[in-house]
XYZ file of C-alpha atoms in Angstrom:
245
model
C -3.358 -6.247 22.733
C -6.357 -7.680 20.390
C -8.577 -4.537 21.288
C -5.739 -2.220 20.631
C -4.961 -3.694 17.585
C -8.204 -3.875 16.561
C -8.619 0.669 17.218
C -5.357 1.052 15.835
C -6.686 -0.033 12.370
C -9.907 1.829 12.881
C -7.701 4.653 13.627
C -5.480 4.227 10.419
C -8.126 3.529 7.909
C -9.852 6.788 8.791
C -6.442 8.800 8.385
C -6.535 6.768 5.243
C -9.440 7.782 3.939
C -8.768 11.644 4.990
C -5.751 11.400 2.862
C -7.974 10.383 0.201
C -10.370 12.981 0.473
C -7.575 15.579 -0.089
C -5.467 13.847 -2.260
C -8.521 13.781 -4.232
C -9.491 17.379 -4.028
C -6.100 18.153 -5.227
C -6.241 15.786 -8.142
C -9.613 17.081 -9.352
C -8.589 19.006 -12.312
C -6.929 15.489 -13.728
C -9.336 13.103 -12.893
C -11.709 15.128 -14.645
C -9.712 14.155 -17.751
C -9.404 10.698 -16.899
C -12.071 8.160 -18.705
C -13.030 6.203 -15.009
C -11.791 8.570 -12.585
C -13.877 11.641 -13.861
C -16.729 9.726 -12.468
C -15.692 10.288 -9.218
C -17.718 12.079 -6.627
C -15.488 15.245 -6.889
C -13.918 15.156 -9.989
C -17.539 14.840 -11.316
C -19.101 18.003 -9.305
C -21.322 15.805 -7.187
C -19.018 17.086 -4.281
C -17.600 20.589 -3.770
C -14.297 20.786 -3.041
C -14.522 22.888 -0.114
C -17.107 19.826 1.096
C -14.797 17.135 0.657
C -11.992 19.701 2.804
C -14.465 19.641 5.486
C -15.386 16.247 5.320
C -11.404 15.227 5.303
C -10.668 17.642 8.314
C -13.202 15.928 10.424
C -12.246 12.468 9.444
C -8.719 13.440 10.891
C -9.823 14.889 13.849
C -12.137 11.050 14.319
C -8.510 9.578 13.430
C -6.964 11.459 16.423
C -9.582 10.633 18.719
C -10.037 7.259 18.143
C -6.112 6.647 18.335
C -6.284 8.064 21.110
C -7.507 5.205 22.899
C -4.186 3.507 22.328
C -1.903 6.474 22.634
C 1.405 4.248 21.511
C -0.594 4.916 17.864
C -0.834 8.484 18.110
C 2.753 10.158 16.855
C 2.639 7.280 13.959
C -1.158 8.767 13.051
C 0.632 12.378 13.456
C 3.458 10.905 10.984
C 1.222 9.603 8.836
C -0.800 12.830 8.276
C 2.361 14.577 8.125
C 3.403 12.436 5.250
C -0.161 11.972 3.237
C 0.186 16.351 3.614
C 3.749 16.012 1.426
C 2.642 13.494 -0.790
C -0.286 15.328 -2.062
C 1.183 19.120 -2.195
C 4.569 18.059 -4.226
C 6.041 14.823 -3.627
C 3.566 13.039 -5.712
C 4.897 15.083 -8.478
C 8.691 13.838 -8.390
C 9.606 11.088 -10.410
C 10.589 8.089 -8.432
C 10.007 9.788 -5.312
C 5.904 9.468 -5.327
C 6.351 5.911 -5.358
C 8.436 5.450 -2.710
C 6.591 8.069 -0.655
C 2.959 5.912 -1.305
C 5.233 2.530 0.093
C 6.418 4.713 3.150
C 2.749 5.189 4.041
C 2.729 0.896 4.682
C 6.217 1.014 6.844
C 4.806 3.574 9.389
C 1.919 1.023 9.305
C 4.439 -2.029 10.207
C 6.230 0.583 12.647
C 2.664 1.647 14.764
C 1.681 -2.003 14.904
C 4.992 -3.179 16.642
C 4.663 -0.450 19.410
C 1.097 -1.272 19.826
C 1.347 -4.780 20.739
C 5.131 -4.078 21.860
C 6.745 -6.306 19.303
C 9.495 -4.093 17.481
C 9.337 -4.913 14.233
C 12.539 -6.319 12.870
C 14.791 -4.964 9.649
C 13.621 -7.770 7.513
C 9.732 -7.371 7.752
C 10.047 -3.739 7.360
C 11.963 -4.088 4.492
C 9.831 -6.904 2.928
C 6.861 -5.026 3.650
C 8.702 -1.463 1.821
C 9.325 -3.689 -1.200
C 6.585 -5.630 -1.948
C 3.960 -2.213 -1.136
C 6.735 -0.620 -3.583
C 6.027 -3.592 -5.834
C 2.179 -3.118 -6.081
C 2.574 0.681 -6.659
C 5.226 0.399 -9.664
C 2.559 -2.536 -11.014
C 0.031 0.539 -11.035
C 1.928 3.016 -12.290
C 3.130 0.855 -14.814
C -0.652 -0.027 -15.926
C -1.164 3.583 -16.017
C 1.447 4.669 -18.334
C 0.669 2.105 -20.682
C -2.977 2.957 -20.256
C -4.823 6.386 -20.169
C -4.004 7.670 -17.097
C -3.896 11.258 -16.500
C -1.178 11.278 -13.988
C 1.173 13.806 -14.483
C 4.167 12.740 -13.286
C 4.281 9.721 -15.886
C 5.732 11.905 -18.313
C 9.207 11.751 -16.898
C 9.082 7.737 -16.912
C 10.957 6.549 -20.267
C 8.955 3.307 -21.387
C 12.331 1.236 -20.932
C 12.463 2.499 -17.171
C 8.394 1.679 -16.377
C 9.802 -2.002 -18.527
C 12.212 -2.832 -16.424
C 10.840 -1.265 -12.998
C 8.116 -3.965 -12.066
C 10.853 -6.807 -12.686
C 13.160 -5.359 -10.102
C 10.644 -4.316 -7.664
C 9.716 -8.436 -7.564
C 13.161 -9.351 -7.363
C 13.557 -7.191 -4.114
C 10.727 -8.610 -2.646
C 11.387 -12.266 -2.943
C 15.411 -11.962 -1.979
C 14.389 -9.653 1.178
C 11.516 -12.827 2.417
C 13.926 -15.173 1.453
C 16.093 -13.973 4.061
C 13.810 -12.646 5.921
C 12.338 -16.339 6.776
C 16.322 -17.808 6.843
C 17.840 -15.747 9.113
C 15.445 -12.976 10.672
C 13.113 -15.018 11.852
C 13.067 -17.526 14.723
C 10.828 -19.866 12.749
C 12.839 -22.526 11.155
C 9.689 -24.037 9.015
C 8.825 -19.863 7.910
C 11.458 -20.906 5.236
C 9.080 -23.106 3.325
C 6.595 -20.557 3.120
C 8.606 -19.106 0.251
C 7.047 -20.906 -2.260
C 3.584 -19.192 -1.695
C 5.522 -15.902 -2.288
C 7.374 -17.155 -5.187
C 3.828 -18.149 -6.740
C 2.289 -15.050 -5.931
C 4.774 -12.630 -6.798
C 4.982 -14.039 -10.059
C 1.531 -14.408 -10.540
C 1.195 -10.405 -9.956
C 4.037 -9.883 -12.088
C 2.402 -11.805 -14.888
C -0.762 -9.713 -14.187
C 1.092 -6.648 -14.320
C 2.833 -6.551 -17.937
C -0.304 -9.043 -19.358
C -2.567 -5.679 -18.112
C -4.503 -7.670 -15.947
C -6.397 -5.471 -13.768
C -3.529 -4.050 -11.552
C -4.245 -0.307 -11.779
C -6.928 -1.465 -9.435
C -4.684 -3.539 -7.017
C -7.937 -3.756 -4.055
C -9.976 -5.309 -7.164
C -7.338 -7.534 -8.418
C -7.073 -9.213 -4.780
C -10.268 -10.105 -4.825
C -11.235 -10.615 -8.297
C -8.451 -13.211 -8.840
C -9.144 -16.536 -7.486
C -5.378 -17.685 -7.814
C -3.951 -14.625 -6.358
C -6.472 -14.727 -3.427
C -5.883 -18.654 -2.969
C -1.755 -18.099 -2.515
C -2.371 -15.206 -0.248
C -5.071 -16.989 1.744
C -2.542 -20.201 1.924
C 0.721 -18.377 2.989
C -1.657 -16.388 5.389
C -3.022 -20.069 6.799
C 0.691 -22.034 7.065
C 2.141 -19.193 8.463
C -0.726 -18.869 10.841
C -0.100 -22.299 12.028
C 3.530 -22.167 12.537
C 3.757 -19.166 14.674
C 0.431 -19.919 16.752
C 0.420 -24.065 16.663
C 4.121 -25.352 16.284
């Protein structure tokens, strides 16, 4: 199950990065507006974008090939493509929609791992996991409307709606662990554990209407030392409880 695991990752972080590459190539026109983004390799002309289609075609066909070493991974790798194909064509340019789409890519993430190490993954963590990815996007998208982002389909998001959204989005993810570690899980002590997320979440959401780095959620993580600590904590108790308890 660990080595299965371990290719099943492989396997979605180099479907991940495909989706990149064309998401990328279809963005190029506005990230060549866009103050950071226009730096990037194709937005700047560094890469062609018939290069970067080649280079995400191939990364696919690695995807396939190394999922299928475990081939309980391969239809969710298939779904995922499928997905990352309508996100960047159309549904990236639907209001609400895009977000929920970019959340859905983390639940067929939470969906591949339970058939790989045959654990079905139960209502609660799939719904936790939908709203708290859901949670990290709106904190982006909210840093982008407020900031200079080219993104077109910010223009249909009244500034009382992008307000309001980021507030909600927390709320949904701390009443869905809260219940998630009372009644859908078998670990009685998991319930304690909601104090890391409380601290966290609110943490984020702090970060998120003080501007605080969170249209850059990879280099939030790591650049702040009290979101990284409660992460790293809840990660260690609940470590212990399901492993030594």
């Amino acid at each position: 199950a660990f080595w299965a695991t371990v290719i099943s990752f492989v396997a979605f972080s180099i479907a991940a990065s495909a989706g990149y590459s064309i998401n990328d190539t279809f963005d190029c026109a506005e990230d060549r507006r866009h103050p950071t983004k226009c730096t990037r390799p194709i937005a700047s002309g560094r890469v062609s974008m018939f290069t970067a289609s080649l280079f995400a075609f191939a990364l696919g066909l690695v995807a396939v090939w190394t999922a299928s070493f475990v081939p309980a991974v391969i239809p969710w790798i298939g779904l995922y493509f499928v997905l990352s194909y309508i996100y960047t064509t159309f549904a990236k340019k639907i209001p609400v929609i895009e977000f929920i789409a970019v959340a859905a890519f983390y639940i067929i993430r939470v969906l591949a791992g339970g058939d790989v190490i045959q654990v079905p993954a139960t209502g609660w963590l799939i719904l936790t996991t939908f709203f708290a990815a859901l949670f990290v996007t709106v904190g982006k998208r909210y840093a982008e409307a407020v900031g200079t982002s080219t993104r077109s389909v910010l223009r249909y998001y009244p500034p009382e709606f992008m307000a309001v959204l980021p507030a909600v989005t927390a709320t949904l993810v701390l009443v869905s662990y809260a219940l998630y570690s009372l009644i859908g899980s078998t670990r009685p002590g998991l319930v304690y554990s909601n104090i890391f997320v409380l601290v966290g979440v609110l943490w984020y959401l702090r970060g998120i209407y003080a501007r605080d780095g969170v249209e850059h959620p990879d280099k939030k993580l790591w650049s702040d030392s009290i979101l990284l600590f409660t992460i790293v904590c809840w990660g260690l108790y609940v470590f212990i409880l399901f492993y030594f308890t």
